[in-house]
Amino acid sequence: MPLDLRPADAGPAPARPAHAGPVDPRATGRLAQRPLPASAVRLDPAGHLGRWQTLNAAATLPHSIAMLETSGALPNLRRVVGESDAEYVGYMFADSDVYKVLEAVGWEIGRTGTDAFDGFLADTLDLLTRVQEDDGYLSSYVQGTRPGERFADLRWAHELYCAGHLIQAAVALHRGAGRDDYLALARRYADLLVRTFGPEGRAGYCGHPEVETALVELYRATGHEPYLATARRMVDERGQDLALLGPDRLGAHYFQDHAPVRESLEATGHAVRQLYLNAGVTDVYLEQGDDRLLAAVRAQWDSAHHQKMYVTGAMGSRHFDESFGDAYELPPDRAYAETCAAIADVQWSQRMLLADGGSRYADAVERALLNAVAASVSADGRAFFYSNPLHLRAGHREEENAPSRRTPWYSCACCPPNIARLVASLAAYVATATDDALRVQLYAAGEIDLPAHLGTGTVRVGTAYPADGRVRVDVDGELTGHLELRVPAWAPGLRLSVDGAPVPEPRVVDGYLTVPSGTRRVELDLDMPAVAVAAHPRVDAVRGAVALTRGPVVYCVEQADHPDGPSVEDVRLRPGGALVVEPRAGALPLIRAQGVAAETDDAPLYGTRTTTPADRPVPLTAVPYAEWGNRAPGPMRVWLPLA
Amino acid sequence: MPLDLRPADAGPAPARPAHAGPVDPRATGRLAQRPLPASAVRLDPAGHLGRWQTLNAAATLPHSIAMLETSGALPNLRRVVGESDAEYVGYMFADSDVYKVLEAVGWEIGRTGTDAFDGFLADTLDLLTRVQEDDGYLSSYVQGTRPGERFADLRWAHELYCAGHLIQAAVALHRGAGRDDYLALARRYADLLVRTFGPEGRAGYCGHPEVETALVELYRATGHEPYLATARRMVDERGQDLALLGPDRLGAHYFQDHAPVRESLEATGHAVRQLYLNAGVTDVYLEQGDDRLLAAVRAQWDSAHHQKMYVTGAMGSRHFDESFGDAYELPPDRAYAETCAAIADVQWSQRMLLADGGSRYADAVERALLNAVAASVSADGRAFFYSNPLHLRAGHREEENAPSRRTPWYSCACCPPNIARLVASLAAYVATATDDALRVQLYAAGEIDLPAHLGTGTVRVGTAYPADGRVRVDVDGELTGHLELRVPAWAPGLRLSVDGAPVPEPRVVDGYLTVPSGTRRVELDLDMPAVAVAAHPRVDAVRGAVALTRGPVVYCVEQADHPDGPSVEDVRLRPGGALVVEPRAGALPLIRAQGVAAETDDAPLYGTRTTTPADRPVPLTAVPYAEWGNRAPGPMRVWLPLA
């Protein structure tokens, strides 16, 4: 019997027909890995990711729906049709908050069959239908504050960006909830985009890429090729050095408009824009090919992940323009590390996994998901970080995008509903398939229906991962293909047994273990010691410091665990000191480490050091970075200087 | 015979009557040190600072005047009176560019008696007089683009900021050139400010402090107390959490409006705003007293200089809002370190020196002047840095405020003319006096007229400082008071001889050596070894790195000196290796150091390091930071990681 994921007080389980998740390529020729149907993967609510989905459904989603009202996003739409006297509130892309919540609802209905959001869906559809103009146009910002300026400011008005999120919401509601009403609404807008910016229309693309990946998904959901052709044209046209978008003080790089996509090999400019664009380019490649597109996104991926990624998987080093920095420019204290950038990277890396098949893509998904994205949500699911620094300084002065604790919403509220839609769709990231094998990409307690060509029945995954590295896989049925299990790059060693028999020297090929057909049970035990990780020598900002990690989880040291100790600003890690993993019931373990405290208050700002300040031993407690900021504010550090 | 500072082709030396420099307090009761008349100090054109003044007069000033035309600053004014059809160009404070150039001209005429700028002065006065409204109001931005909105947007319109620069220009032309025409024009505006914002007017102050220090100077120049009272009221009213200025996404700290001045003890928000405000508060204190004001600026000074100053004397850690960061947040690569902030700190620290008398203030002036400010000008005097990073990364992507080389002008052109006015007035920073003593604060070849109460005649300073630490002082006349010589905090040792006789154990009291009256000749030899300086342990961004310094001069390593070597990104300094000072003719010495190069290209972004990459010896050449960026672009570092 499949896991019942409905709320405890729900009625009988509704039929949840097989449906696709957020990436469902039509062209299969170029797929190194194929996604599974979203409905084929069910996460156990008792597992690490399943718990998060439950919290997302019970807290983050209802909270977000409520905030759409109080933040002004829904009233912005109502005022267009004369149902609100309020002023337009927030940024020009406020509509996208509504759409991302709708998308989350779509995946959530697909996940659990819940009807809890049906009223919200009906009301919002009614509202959007009335706001939408006859030809499909829909933008509460332009209609409500700049009437007559339709598509007049592609650089900043975010109309195509919002259209993209509307399309993604409609696709999610189509796939997850089987609704075609939102799809019809979104198609009316998409058809307008085709007429306006498609192959027969004018050259034009959005200042904030996002619609490209959405149009490809709409093509996938409908089979209507002009959506794909329009996305393709936007990708092909991009890179005109603001000739089309218009001059801007932030410069062409900010908008990824400095060079054509095929020549743009370095992750640069506004991080979320770059990463959404890369997702869209990868989608276009998946459907249509073009080796130069693939080469470009591979180079982009290497640039982003080998030179510009925080150890938490976060991206975007600069507050100034929410942008990637130079290579190796990764300050922990002023990390911008926007939640949406981490989410965008998860979504893009998943597409790269399908296109390219390497375990490094799943490693990146895991790193960002369990650290940068996980940290962006409070323990109660109702408060969020927009930026995700790796170091909170003593005496830090808070600003909206540099707070000391999570806040319930933001004036630029792109992140909270983005979390909701990602978490509701996590099943999509768990496993992929080829002609020969089911490949488990993320370890999460749950079950996976075997694709028909690989067997019958269900693969059940039992694990407390990432609390520990033991993963048990039971085939409840018959496995006629192979089973492939990812061995993360962080794993220093492992033990494998198949049907109870230890495999003496398990062979890891390209990051995966292969288990033969016919297997009934696999036990994988990934070594998961606490490890001190150092950064590339060019990451000047963390020179002489290490980050404590265990498996995929990055840790941090918070003042809250050292109430009587020295300031976390002044602690150092004793090199070579034992790192003790201390399990906690129902939570990821702590790491206990040996530190020393330096007395630094009297040191001059600059001077020649002739003596080392006296150090005294101090026990250190590190908690998963994802948990930081849930207690009393105070200094926090991921990177611990070595004594 | 005094030094003749006129251009070589100038006519007979005009009379240059005694005149004050940029800070000339009326109330003397609170002065720990008194400024000398600007005309009492003449810098030798062959000396380090004198050369800079010559370059400033020959290149920076004429270049700036030309740029006022091409940048649109003068056309902005002309269009108000129908003499230009151009659109308004640039920021709302473009008028201040004109005023700062005028101020520079005022000090330059006082310095050399030049008539080279008389045409510019006449034309500009004529233009300003016609633009000025009957009641004194003058703002090409508001008059030209927002007519009727006078003083309606104190937060952003910069009217009072521009008025302040107009006033400072008029005071400089009054003192330096003996002109009262500009003073009359400025007073018409100042009188309007008194009526509008003075004790009888409405509460109001500028979003960008500057007018406070200017109004105090206008009071000093005219004796008209309402100017002082208006400045005082602006200081007293400030800190209403944007209630008066209006809400802004940058927050109250940005505008130093989060707390009353007397309670604002941490340097915070926009750096130039904070530092100009502090100068104005110090000026108000100097004239009127109020120990709480003095306590506040002392705390501000400690905050800025002991926790938030770059080793170059620059301030402002963040590009996002050009602001101070948290304490010890001092990234070298993304240092904003605006030139204007360093200049503002020089001006404020000089006022603190007068109020408080400690050598630390002169140390700070020297550090900022010889490093951060000096680096902002190219070798030819015609190109400038706005931000002054301490690390340029390999593959750095340039932006206007993060270029790899200096540029001739900026869309926000506050810095270049600010340099011009500071350099033209450098004489003001060289020496101060008390009832008992002439105190030499900055060592620069030149001559200082003895104040009448301390003797007759002139003190001649002969030195190549900071090329070396030898300073010879000859009294050409009779010294009836003492002579006091600053011993910079960086000096590890010194030798002193008085009238040819070595002083066995020279006694340094509060940072100064005292030489008795009647002395004819002093020879001071400050030890000036090359030294590796480390930062406070909380300055995480430069952990494990040192900066090479010699005397007051900070050095850097540029790729241009290592054309065949490894990337400057990958060099390390060998701890304890010899630092060899290599003199250069007509320039500050080089430092030769022993480095090693690490091969880092293959290192993963994050990983456990089990082996150290092979290092190979590489000779390093360091040049004064002020010289960087004058050759081929490439990586540059002030902070050198230790091997």
PDB file of N, CA and C in Angstrom, chain A residues 225-287:
ATOM      1  N   GLU A 225       4.165  23.572 -30.488  1.00  0.00           N
ATOM      2  CA  GLU A 225       5.560  23.918 -30.763  1.00  0.00           C
ATOM      3  C   GLU A 225       5.889  25.403 -30.728  1.00  0.00           C
ATOM      4  N   PRO A 226       4.959  26.277 -31.065  1.00  0.00           N
ATOM      5  CA  PRO A 226       5.317  27.707 -31.017  1.00  0.00           C
ATOM      6  C   PRO A 226       5.815  28.177 -29.639  1.00  0.00           C
ATOM      7  N   TYR A 227       5.397  27.524 -28.576  1.00  0.00           N
ATOM      8  CA  TYR A 227       5.933  27.906 -27.254  1.00  0.00           C
ATOM      9  C   TYR A 227       7.433  27.634 -27.194  1.00  0.00           C
ATOM     10  N   LEU A 228       7.813  26.464 -27.717  1.00  0.00           N
ATOM     11  CA  LEU A 228       9.240  26.125 -27.749  1.00  0.00           C
ATOM     12  C   LEU A 228       9.994  27.083 -28.665  1.00  0.00           C
ATOM     13  N   ALA A 229       9.407  27.362 -29.808  1.00  0.00           N
ATOM     14  CA  ALA A 229      10.085  28.251 -30.767  1.00  0.00           C
ATOM     15  C   ALA A 229      10.263  29.654 -30.196  1.00  0.00           C
ATOM     16  N   THR A 230       9.303  30.072 -29.399  1.00  0.00           N
ATOM     17  CA  THR A 230       9.409  31.407 -28.799  1.00  0.00           C
ATOM     18  C   THR A 230      10.503  31.435 -27.738  1.00  0.00           C
ATOM     19  N   ALA A 231      10.550  30.377 -26.920  1.00  0.00           N
ATOM     20  CA  ALA A 231      11.643  30.295 -25.944  1.00  0.00           C
ATOM     21  C   ALA A 231      12.982  30.280 -26.663  1.00  0.00           C
ATOM     22  N   ARG A 232      13.059  29.486 -27.723  1.00  0.00           N
ATOM     23  CA  ARG A 232      14.290  29.396 -28.476  1.00  0.00           C
ATOM     24  C   ARG A 232      14.700  30.754 -29.043  1.00  0.00           C
ATOM     25  N   ARG A 233      13.731  31.473 -29.552  1.00  0.00           N
ATOM     26  CA  ARG A 233      14.084  32.776 -30.120  1.00  0.00           C
ATOM     27  C   ARG A 233      14.609  33.722 -29.044  1.00  0.00           C
ATOM     28  N   MET A 234      13.995  33.687 -27.872  1.00  0.00           N
ATOM     29  CA  MET A 234      14.483  34.550 -26.782  1.00  0.00           C
ATOM     30  C   MET A 234      15.919  34.196 -26.398  1.00  0.00           C
ATOM     31  N   VAL A 235      16.218  32.908 -26.408  1.00  0.00           N
ATOM     32  CA  VAL A 235      17.592  32.481 -26.119  1.00  0.00           C
ATOM     33  C   VAL A 235      18.527  32.945 -27.233  1.00  0.00           C
ATOM     34  N   ASP A 236      18.070  32.817 -28.472  1.00  0.00           N
ATOM     35  CA  ASP A 236      18.929  33.184 -29.603  1.00  0.00           C
ATOM     36  C   ASP A 236      19.173  34.696 -29.678  1.00  0.00           C
ATOM     37  N   GLU A 237      18.159  35.463 -29.341  1.00  0.00           N
ATOM     38  CA  GLU A 237      18.290  36.923 -29.466  1.00  0.00           C
ATOM     39  C   GLU A 237      19.115  37.539 -28.338  1.00  0.00           C
ATOM     40  N   ARG A 238      19.121  36.904 -27.205  1.00  0.00           N
ATOM     41  CA  ARG A 238      19.738  37.509 -26.017  1.00  0.00           C
ATOM     42  C   ARG A 238      21.215  37.839 -26.251  1.00  0.00           C
ATOM     43  N   GLY A 239      21.659  38.933 -25.631  1.00  0.00           N
ATOM     44  CA  GLY A 239      23.075  39.261 -25.717  1.00  0.00           C
ATOM     45  C   GLY A 239      23.355  40.426 -26.637  1.00  0.00           C
ATOM     46  N   GLN A 240      22.467  41.395 -26.650  1.00  0.00           N
ATOM     47  CA  GLN A 240      22.623  42.538 -27.564  1.00  0.00           C
ATOM     48  C   GLN A 240      23.109  43.783 -26.838  1.00  0.00           C
ATOM     49  N   ASP A 241      23.731  43.565 -25.685  1.00  0.00           N
ATOM     50  CA  ASP A 241      24.386  44.663 -24.964  1.00  0.00           C
ATOM     51  C   ASP A 241      23.430  45.829 -24.701  1.00  0.00           C
ATOM     52  N   LEU A 242      22.236  45.483 -24.293  1.00  0.00           N
ATOM     53  CA  LEU A 242      21.204  46.457 -23.908  1.00  0.00           C
ATOM     54  C   LEU A 242      20.641  47.254 -25.079  1.00  0.00           C
ATOM     55  N   ALA A 243      20.990  46.862 -26.308  1.00  0.00           N
ATOM     56  CA  ALA A 243      20.424  47.569 -27.464  1.00  0.00           C
ATOM     57  C   ALA A 243      18.903  47.423 -27.472  1.00  0.00           C
ATOM     58  N   LEU A 244      18.413  46.241 -27.144  1.00  0.00           N
ATOM     59  CA  LEU A 244      16.966  46.027 -27.082  1.00  0.00           C
ATOM     60  C   LEU A 244      16.390  46.408 -25.726  1.00  0.00           C
ATOM     61  N   LEU A 245      17.096  46.034 -24.675  1.00  0.00           N
ATOM     62  CA  LEU A 245      16.550  46.265 -23.325  1.00  0.00           C
ATOM     63  C   LEU A 245      16.626  47.729 -22.919  1.00  0.00           C
ATOM     64  N   GLY A 246      17.594  48.423 -23.461  1.00  0.00           N
ATOM     65  CA  GLY A 246      17.771  49.820 -23.098  1.00  0.00           C
ATOM     66  C   GLY A 246      18.865  49.966 -22.065  1.00  0.00           C
ATOM     67  N   PRO A 247      19.526  51.133 -22.075  1.00  0.00           N
ATOM     68  CA  PRO A 247      20.670  51.335 -21.183  1.00  0.00           C
ATOM     69  C   PRO A 247      20.251  51.290 -19.715  1.00  0.00           C
ATOM     70  N   ASP A 248      21.166  50.852 -18.893  1.00  0.00           N
ATOM     71  CA  ASP A 248      20.874  50.757 -17.470  1.00  0.00           C
ATOM     72  C   ASP A 248      22.168  50.906 -16.695  1.00  0.00           C
ATOM     73  N   ARG A 249      22.073  51.603 -15.555  1.00  0.00           N
ATOM     74  CA  ARG A 249      23.278  51.851 -14.772  1.00  0.00           C
ATOM     75  C   ARG A 249      23.883  50.553 -14.247  1.00  0.00           C
ATOM     76  N   LEU A 250      23.086  49.491 -14.171  1.00  0.00           N
ATOM     77  CA  LEU A 250      23.622  48.226 -13.669  1.00  0.00           C
ATOM     78  C   LEU A 250      24.436  47.486 -14.726  1.00  0.00           C
ATOM     79  N   GLY A 251      24.346  47.922 -15.958  1.00  0.00           N
ATOM     80  CA  GLY A 251      25.183  47.335 -16.991  1.00  0.00           C
ATOM     81  C   GLY A 251      24.594  46.070 -17.584  1.00  0.00           C
ATOM     82  N   ALA A 252      25.142  45.695 -18.740  1.00  0.00           N
ATOM     83  CA  ALA A 252      24.589  44.575 -19.496  1.00  0.00           C
ATOM     84  C   ALA A 252      24.773  43.240 -18.791  1.00  0.00           C
ATOM     85  N   HIS A 253      25.866  43.059 -18.071  1.00  0.00           N
ATOM     86  CA  HIS A 253      26.096  41.777 -17.403  1.00  0.00           C
ATOM     87  C   HIS A 253      24.972  41.451 -16.423  1.00  0.00           C
ATOM     88  N   TYR A 254      24.518  42.471 -15.725  1.00  0.00           N
ATOM     89  CA  TYR A 254      23.439  42.252 -14.743  1.00  0.00           C
ATOM     90  C   TYR A 254      22.301  41.474 -15.367  1.00  0.00           C
ATOM     91  N   PHE A 255      21.984  41.805 -16.626  1.00  0.00           N
ATOM     92  CA  PHE A 255      20.845  41.208 -17.336  1.00  0.00           C
ATOM     93  C   PHE A 255      21.267  40.026 -18.222  1.00  0.00           C
ATOM     94  N   GLN A 256      22.523  39.581 -18.093  1.00  0.00           N
ATOM     95  CA  GLN A 256      23.049  38.559 -19.008  1.00  0.00           C
ATOM     96  C   GLN A 256      22.798  38.973 -20.463  1.00  0.00           C
ATOM     97  N   ASP A 257      23.067  40.238 -20.730  1.00  0.00           N
ATOM     98  CA  ASP A 257      22.835  40.748 -22.079  1.00  0.00           C
ATOM     99  C   ASP A 257      24.130  41.240 -22.714  1.00  0.00           C
ATOM    100  N   HIS A 258      25.264  40.923 -22.078  1.00  0.00           N
ATOM    101  CA  HIS A 258      26.553  41.427 -22.550  1.00  0.00           C
ATOM    102  C   HIS A 258      27.082  40.627 -23.732  1.00  0.00           C
ATOM    103  N   ALA A 259      26.599  39.401 -23.887  1.00  0.00           N
ATOM    104  CA  ALA A 259      27.118  38.543 -24.957  1.00  0.00           C
ATOM    105  C   ALA A 259      26.041  37.524 -25.281  1.00  0.00           C
ATOM    106  N   PRO A 260      26.072  36.993 -26.517  1.00  0.00           N
ATOM    107  CA  PRO A 260      25.113  35.933 -26.853  1.00  0.00           C
ATOM    108  C   PRO A 260      25.272  34.743 -25.911  1.00  0.00           C
ATOM    109  N   VAL A 261      24.176  34.033 -25.716  1.00  0.00           N
ATOM    110  CA  VAL A 261      24.167  32.912 -24.778  1.00  0.00           C
ATOM    111  C   VAL A 261      25.274  31.906 -25.094  1.00  0.00           C
ATOM    112  N   ARG A 262      25.491  31.644 -26.363  1.00  0.00           N
ATOM    113  CA  ARG A 262      26.479  30.629 -26.722  1.00  0.00           C
ATOM    114  C   ARG A 262      27.904  31.073 -26.442  1.00  0.00           C
ATOM    115  N   GLU A 263      28.107  32.365 -26.254  1.00  0.00           N
ATOM    116  CA  GLU A 263      29.456  32.878 -25.978  1.00  0.00           C
ATOM    117  C   GLU A 263      29.633  33.283 -24.528  1.00  0.00           C
ATOM    118  N   SER A 264      28.609  33.101 -23.741  1.00  0.00           N
ATOM    119  CA  SER A 264      28.649  33.568 -22.355  1.00  0.00           C
ATOM    120  C   SER A 264      28.977  32.375 -21.465  1.00  0.00           C
ATOM    121  N   LEU A 265      30.237  32.238 -21.126  1.00  0.00           N
ATOM    122  CA  LEU A 265      30.707  31.001 -20.495  1.00  0.00           C
ATOM    123  C   LEU A 265      30.981  31.170 -19.001  1.00  0.00           C
ATOM    124  N   GLU A 266      30.847  32.401 -18.505  1.00  0.00           N
ATOM    125  CA  GLU A 266      31.107  32.653 -17.080  1.00  0.00           C
ATOM    126  C   GLU A 266      29.814  33.092 -16.410  1.00  0.00           C
ATOM    127  N   ALA A 267      29.522  32.493 -15.267  1.00  0.00           N
ATOM    128  CA  ALA A 267      28.347  32.902 -14.502  1.00  0.00           C
ATOM    129  C   ALA A 267      28.590  34.321 -14.005  1.00  0.00           C
ATOM    130  N   THR A 268      27.711  35.235 -14.383  1.00  0.00           N
ATOM    131  CA  THR A 268      27.975  36.638 -14.084  1.00  0.00           C
ATOM    132  C   THR A 268      26.666  37.402 -13.965  1.00  0.00           C
ATOM    133  N   GLY A 269      26.753  38.579 -13.389  1.00  0.00           N
ATOM    134  CA  GLY A 269      25.562  39.411 -13.242  1.00  0.00           C
ATOM    135  C   GLY A 269      24.632  38.869 -12.172  1.00  0.00           C
ATOM    136  N   HIS A 270      23.406  39.358 -12.196  1.00  0.00           N
ATOM    137  CA  HIS A 270      22.377  38.981 -11.212  1.00  0.00           C
ATOM    138  C   HIS A 270      22.257  37.458 -11.160  1.00  0.00           C
ATOM    139  N   ALA A 271      22.448  36.894  -9.990  1.00  0.00           N
ATOM    140  CA  ALA A 271      22.607  35.439  -9.904  1.00  0.00           C
ATOM    141  C   ALA A 271      21.322  34.703 -10.286  1.00  0.00           C
ATOM    142  N   VAL A 272      20.177  35.165  -9.792  1.00  0.00           N
ATOM    143  CA  VAL A 272      18.935  34.458 -10.093  1.00  0.00           C
ATOM    144  C   VAL A 272      18.648  34.537 -11.585  1.00  0.00           C
ATOM    145  N   ARG A 273      18.873  35.706 -12.167  1.00  0.00           N
ATOM    146  CA  ARG A 273      18.679  35.841 -13.615  1.00  0.00           C
ATOM    147  C   ARG A 273      19.557  34.842 -14.367  1.00  0.00           C
ATOM    148  N   GLN A 274      20.843  34.802 -14.016  1.00  0.00           N
ATOM    149  CA  GLN A 274      21.753  33.896 -14.723  1.00  0.00           C
ATOM    150  C   GLN A 274      21.293  32.446 -14.591  1.00  0.00           C
ATOM    151  N   LEU A 275      20.877  32.059 -13.406  1.00  0.00           N
ATOM    152  CA  LEU A 275      20.573  30.646 -13.162  1.00  0.00           C
ATOM    153  C   LEU A 275      19.245  30.248 -13.806  1.00  0.00           C
ATOM    154  N   TYR A 276      18.257  31.113 -13.770  1.00  0.00           N
ATOM    155  CA  TYR A 276      17.002  30.822 -14.486  1.00  0.00           C
ATOM    156  C   TYR A 276      17.257  30.763 -15.993  1.00  0.00           C
ATOM    157  N   LEU A 277      18.071  31.683 -16.472  1.00  0.00           N
ATOM    158  CA  LEU A 277      18.396  31.652 -17.894  1.00  0.00           C
ATOM    159  C   LEU A 277      19.045  30.325 -18.259  1.00  0.00           C
ATOM    160  N   ASN A 278      20.005  29.906 -17.448  1.00  0.00           N
ATOM    161  CA  ASN A 278      20.688  28.645 -17.737  1.00  0.00           C
ATOM    162  C   ASN A 278      19.703  27.472 -17.742  1.00  0.00           C
ATOM    163  N   ALA A 279      18.727  27.504 -16.846  1.00  0.00           N
ATOM    164  CA  ALA A 279      17.710  26.446 -16.851  1.00  0.00           C
ATOM    165  C   ALA A 279      16.957  26.461 -18.175  1.00  0.00           C
ATOM    166  N   GLY A 280      16.594  27.651 -18.621  1.00  0.00           N
ATOM    167  CA  GLY A 280      15.861  27.766 -19.875  1.00  0.00           C
ATOM    168  C   GLY A 280      16.698  27.324 -21.069  1.00  0.00           C
ATOM    169  N   VAL A 281      17.976  27.698 -21.073  1.00  0.00           N
ATOM    170  CA  VAL A 281      18.860  27.296 -22.172  1.00  0.00           C
ATOM    171  C   VAL A 281      19.004  25.780 -22.178  1.00  0.00           C
ATOM    172  N   THR A 282      19.150  25.190 -21.005  1.00  0.00           N
ATOM    173  CA  THR A 282      19.274  23.730 -20.927  1.00  0.00           C
ATOM    174  C   THR A 282      17.995  23.069 -21.427  1.00  0.00           C
ATOM    175  N   ASP A 283      16.859  23.651 -21.076  1.00  0.00           N
ATOM    176  CA  ASP A 283      15.582  23.111 -21.565  1.00  0.00           C
ATOM    177  C   ASP A 283      15.500  23.179 -23.085  1.00  0.00           C
ATOM    178  N   VAL A 284      15.892  24.306 -23.651  1.00  0.00           N
ATOM    179  CA  VAL A 284      15.866  24.422 -25.113  1.00  0.00           C
ATOM    180  C   VAL A 284      16.794  23.384 -25.732  1.00  0.00           C
ATOM    181  N   TYR A 285      17.983  23.236 -25.150  1.00  0.00           N
ATOM    182  CA  TYR A 285      18.903  22.201 -25.657  1.00  0.00           C
ATOM    183  C   TYR A 285      18.257  20.816 -25.585  1.00  0.00           C
ATOM    184  N   LEU A 286      17.638  20.514 -24.466  1.00  0.00           N
ATOM    185  CA  LEU A 286      17.064  19.172 -24.295  1.00  0.00           C
ATOM    186  C   LEU A 286      16.040  18.873 -25.387  1.00  0.00           C
ATOM    187  N   GLU A 287      15.292  19.885 -25.778  1.00  0.00           N
ATOM    188  CA  GLU A 287      14.241  19.641 -26.778  1.00  0.00           C
ATOM    189  C   GLU A 287      14.751  19.715 -28.201  1.00  0.00           C
TER     190      GLU A 287
END
